[in-house]
Tab-separated table of C-alpha atoms and ligand atoms in Angstrom:
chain	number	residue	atom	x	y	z
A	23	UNK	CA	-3.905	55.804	11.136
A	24	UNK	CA	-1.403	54.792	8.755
A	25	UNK	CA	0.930	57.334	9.513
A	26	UNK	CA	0.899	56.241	13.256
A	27	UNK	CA	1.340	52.749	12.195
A	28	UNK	CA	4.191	53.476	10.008
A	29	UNK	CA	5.854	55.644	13.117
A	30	UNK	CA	5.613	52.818	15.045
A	31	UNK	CA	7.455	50.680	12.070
A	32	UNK	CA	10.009	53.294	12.308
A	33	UNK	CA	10.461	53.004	15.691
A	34	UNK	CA	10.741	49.051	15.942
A	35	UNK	CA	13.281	49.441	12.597
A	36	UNK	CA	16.022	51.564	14.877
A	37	UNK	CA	15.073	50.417	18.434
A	38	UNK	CA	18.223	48.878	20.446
A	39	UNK	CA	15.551	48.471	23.555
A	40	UNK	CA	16.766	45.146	24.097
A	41	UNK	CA	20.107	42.961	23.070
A	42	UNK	CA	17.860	41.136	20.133
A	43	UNK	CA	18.970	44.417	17.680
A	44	UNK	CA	23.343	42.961	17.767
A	45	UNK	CA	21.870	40.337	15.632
A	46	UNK	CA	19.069	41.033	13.729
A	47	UNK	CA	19.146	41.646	9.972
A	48	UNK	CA	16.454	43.440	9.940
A	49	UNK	CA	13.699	44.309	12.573
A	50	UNK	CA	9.931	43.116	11.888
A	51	UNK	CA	7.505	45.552	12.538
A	52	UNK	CA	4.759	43.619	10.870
A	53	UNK	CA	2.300	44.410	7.813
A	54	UNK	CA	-1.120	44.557	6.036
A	55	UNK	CA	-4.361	46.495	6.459
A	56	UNK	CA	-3.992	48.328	9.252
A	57	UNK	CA	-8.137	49.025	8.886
A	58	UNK	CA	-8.596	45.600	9.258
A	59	UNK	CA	-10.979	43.433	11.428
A	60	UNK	CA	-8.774	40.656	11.702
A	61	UNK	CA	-5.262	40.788	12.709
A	62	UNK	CA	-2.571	37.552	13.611
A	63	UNK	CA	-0.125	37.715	15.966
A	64	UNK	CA	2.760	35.163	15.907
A	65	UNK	CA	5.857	34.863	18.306
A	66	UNK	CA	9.371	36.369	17.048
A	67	UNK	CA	10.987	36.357	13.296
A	68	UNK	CA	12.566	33.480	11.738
A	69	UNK	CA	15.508	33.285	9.272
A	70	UNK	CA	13.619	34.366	6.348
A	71	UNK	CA	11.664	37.063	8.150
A	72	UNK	CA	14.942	38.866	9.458
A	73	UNK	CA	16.383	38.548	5.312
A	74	UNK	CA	13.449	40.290	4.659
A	75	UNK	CA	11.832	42.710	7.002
A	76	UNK	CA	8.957	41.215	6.525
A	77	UNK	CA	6.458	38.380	8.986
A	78	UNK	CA	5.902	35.306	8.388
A	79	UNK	CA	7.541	34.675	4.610
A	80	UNK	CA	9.300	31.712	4.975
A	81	UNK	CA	7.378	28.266	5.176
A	82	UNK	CA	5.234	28.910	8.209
A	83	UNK	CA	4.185	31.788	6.293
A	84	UNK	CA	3.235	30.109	3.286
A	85	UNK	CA	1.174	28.309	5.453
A	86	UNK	CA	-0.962	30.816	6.871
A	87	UNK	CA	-1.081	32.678	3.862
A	88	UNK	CA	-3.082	29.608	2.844
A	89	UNK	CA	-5.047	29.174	5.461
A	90	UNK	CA	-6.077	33.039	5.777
A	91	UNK	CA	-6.549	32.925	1.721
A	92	UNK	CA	-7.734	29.048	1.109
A	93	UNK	CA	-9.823	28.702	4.394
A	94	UNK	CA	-10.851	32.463	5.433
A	95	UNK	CA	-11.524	33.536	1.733
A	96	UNK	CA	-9.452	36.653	1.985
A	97	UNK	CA	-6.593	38.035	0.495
A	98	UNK	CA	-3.547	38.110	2.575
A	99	UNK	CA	-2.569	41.878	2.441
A	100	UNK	CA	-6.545	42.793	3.971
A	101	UNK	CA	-5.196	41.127	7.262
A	102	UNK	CA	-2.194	42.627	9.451
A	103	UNK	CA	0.509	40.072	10.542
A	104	UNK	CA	2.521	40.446	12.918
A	105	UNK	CA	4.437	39.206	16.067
A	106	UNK	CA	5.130	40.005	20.169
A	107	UNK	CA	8.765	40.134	19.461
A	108	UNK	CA	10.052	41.882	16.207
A	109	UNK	CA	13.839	40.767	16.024
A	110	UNK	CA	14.773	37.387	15.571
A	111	UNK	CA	16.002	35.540	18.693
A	112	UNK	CA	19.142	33.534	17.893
A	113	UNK	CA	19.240	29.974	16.065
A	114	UNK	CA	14.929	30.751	16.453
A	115	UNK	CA	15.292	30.004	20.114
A	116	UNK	CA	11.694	31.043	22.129
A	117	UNK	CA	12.275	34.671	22.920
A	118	UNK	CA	12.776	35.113	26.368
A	119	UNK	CA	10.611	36.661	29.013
A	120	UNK	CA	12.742	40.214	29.196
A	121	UNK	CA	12.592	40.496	25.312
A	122	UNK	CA	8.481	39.690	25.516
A	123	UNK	CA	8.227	42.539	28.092
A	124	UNK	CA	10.691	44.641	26.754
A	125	UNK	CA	8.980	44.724	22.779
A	126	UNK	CA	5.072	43.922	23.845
A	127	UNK	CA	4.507	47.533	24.067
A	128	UNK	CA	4.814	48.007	20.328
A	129	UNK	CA	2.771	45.082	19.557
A	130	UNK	CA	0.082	46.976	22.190
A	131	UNK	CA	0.354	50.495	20.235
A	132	UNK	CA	-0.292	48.051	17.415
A	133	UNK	CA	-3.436	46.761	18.269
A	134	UNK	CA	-4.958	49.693	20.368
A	135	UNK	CA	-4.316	51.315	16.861
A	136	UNK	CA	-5.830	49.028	14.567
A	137	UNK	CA	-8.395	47.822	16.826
A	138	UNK	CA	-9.335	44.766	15.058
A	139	UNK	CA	-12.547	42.947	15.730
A	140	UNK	CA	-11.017	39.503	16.089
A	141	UNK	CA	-6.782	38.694	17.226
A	142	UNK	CA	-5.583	35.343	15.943
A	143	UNK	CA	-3.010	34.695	18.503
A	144	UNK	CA	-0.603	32.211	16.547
A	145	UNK	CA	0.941	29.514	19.352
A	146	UNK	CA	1.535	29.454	22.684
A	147	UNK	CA	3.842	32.278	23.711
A	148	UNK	CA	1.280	34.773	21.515
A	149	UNK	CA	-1.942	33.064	23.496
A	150	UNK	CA	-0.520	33.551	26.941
A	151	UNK	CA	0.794	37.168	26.637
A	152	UNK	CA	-2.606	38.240	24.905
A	153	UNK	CA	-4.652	35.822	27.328
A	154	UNK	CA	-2.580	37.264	30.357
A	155	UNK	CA	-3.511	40.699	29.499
A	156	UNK	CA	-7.441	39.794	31.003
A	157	UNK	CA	-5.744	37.754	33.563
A	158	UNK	CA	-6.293	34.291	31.917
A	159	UNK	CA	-3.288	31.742	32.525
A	160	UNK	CA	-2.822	28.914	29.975
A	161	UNK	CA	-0.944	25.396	30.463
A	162	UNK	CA	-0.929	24.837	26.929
A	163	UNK	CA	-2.108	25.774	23.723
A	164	UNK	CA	-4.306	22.742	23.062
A	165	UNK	CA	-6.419	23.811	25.820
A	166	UNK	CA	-7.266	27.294	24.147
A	167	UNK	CA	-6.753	26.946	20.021
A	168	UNK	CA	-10.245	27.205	18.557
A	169	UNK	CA	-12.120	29.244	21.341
A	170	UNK	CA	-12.949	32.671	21.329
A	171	UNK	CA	-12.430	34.619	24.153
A	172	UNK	CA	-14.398	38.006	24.293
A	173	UNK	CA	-12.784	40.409	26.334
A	174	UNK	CA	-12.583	44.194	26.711
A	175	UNK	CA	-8.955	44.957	26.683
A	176	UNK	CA	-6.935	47.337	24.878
A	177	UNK	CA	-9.377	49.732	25.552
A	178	UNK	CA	-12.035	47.866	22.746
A	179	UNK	CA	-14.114	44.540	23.305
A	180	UNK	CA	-11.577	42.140	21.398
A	181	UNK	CA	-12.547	38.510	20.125
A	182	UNK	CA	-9.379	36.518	20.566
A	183	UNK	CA	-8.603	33.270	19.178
A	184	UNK	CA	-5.962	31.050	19.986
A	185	UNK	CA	-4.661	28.728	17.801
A	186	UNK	CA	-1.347	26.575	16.954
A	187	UNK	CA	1.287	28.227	15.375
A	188	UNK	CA	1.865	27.268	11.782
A	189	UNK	CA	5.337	25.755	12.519
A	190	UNK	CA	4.429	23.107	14.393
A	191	UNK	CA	1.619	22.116	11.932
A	192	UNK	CA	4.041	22.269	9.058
A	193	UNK	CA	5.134	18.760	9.051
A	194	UNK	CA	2.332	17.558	11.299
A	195	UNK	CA	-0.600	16.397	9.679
A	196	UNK	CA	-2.844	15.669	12.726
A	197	UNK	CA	-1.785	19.285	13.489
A	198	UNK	CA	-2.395	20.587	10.156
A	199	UNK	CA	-6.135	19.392	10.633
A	200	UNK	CA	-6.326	20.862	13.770
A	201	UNK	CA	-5.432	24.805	12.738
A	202	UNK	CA	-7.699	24.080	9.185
A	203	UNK	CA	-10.428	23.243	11.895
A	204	UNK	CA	-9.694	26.144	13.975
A	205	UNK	CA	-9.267	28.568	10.478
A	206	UNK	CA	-13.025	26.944	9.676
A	207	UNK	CA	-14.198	27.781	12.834
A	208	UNK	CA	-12.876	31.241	12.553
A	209	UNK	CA	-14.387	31.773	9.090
A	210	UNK	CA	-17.762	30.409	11.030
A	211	UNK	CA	-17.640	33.245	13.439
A	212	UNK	CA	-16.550	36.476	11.050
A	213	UNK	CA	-19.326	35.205	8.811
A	214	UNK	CA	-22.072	35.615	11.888
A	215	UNK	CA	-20.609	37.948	14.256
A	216	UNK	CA	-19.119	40.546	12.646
B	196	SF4	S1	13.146	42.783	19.815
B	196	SF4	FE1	11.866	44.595	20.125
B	196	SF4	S2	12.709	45.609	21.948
B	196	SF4	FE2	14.293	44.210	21.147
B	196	SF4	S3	15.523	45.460	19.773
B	196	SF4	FE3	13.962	44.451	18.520
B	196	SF4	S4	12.281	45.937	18.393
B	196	SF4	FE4	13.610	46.566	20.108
């Protein structure tokens, strides 16, 4: 399987599918254990991901490498990380509905791939793509981030959890509690159900 995931990495690294390639860096296919039960899904690159190649590295990252490590109790590389959207949008402006549908279908091979048990869907844009899929609609994150949602999609019966993205918790401490409650609740449920 890690050959097909890696051809899929190859693919994202040269693809000029939509105009996010003029100004990328570098594209970012995502990483980690692609025999993994848990897998995170996040938006679009930032600044430090396109330097890199590489999700979530910069201080977002560092958050959720905490929480998966700190809260979950697993090393980060046993996860895979990734995002909808593998090139950076612009001065990290939301990526825009043409560049969701036009990169999604990696992030699809992706998962119907790996087939995790349980997809951490990392903010809004994440939730409501992956939510959409079963034909759920969302206002909001808050209404979502710490439920799971079983649904057969992707061809597999996928646990998916919404929750904030670690941006907007970085400098937000009520919102910092909130993702260490959802990460606790997750924890809660992998320790039971799978
Ligand atoms: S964002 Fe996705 S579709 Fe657009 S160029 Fe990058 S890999 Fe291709």
């Amino acid at each position: 399987m890690n050959n097909e995931i890696n051809a899929i990495a190859e693919e994202v690294k040269n693809c000029t599918k939509c105009p996010l390639y003029e100004t990328r860096k570098n594209a970012v296919p995502g990483e980690g254990d692609s025999s993994t039960k848990i897998m995170f899904v996040g938006e679009a690159p930032g600044f430090y991901e396109d330097v890199q190649g590489r999700p979530f590295v910069g201080a977002a990252g560092k958050l959720l490498t905490e929480l998966i490590e700190n809260i979950l109790c697993i090393p980060r590389p046993s996860v895979f990380i990734t995002n909808i959207v593998k090139c950076r949008p612009p001065e990290n402006r939301d990526p825009l509905p043409n560049e969701i549908e036009t990169c999604s279908p990696y992030l699809d091979r992706q998962i119907m791939l790996i087939k995790p048990k349980v997809l951490v869907t990392l903010g809004r844009h994440s939730s409501s793509y992956i939510l959409s899929k079963a034909g759920i609609k969302i206002k909001g994150i808050t209404d979502v981030r710490g439920r799971i949602f079983s649904l057969f999609m992707f061809d597999i019966l996928l646990n998916v959890m919404p929750t904030l993205h670690p941006a907007a918790a970085l400098y937000n401490p009520q919102l910092k509690v909130q993702i260490e409650e959802d990460f606790r609740k997750l924890k809660n449920f992998v320790n039971t159900s799978l």
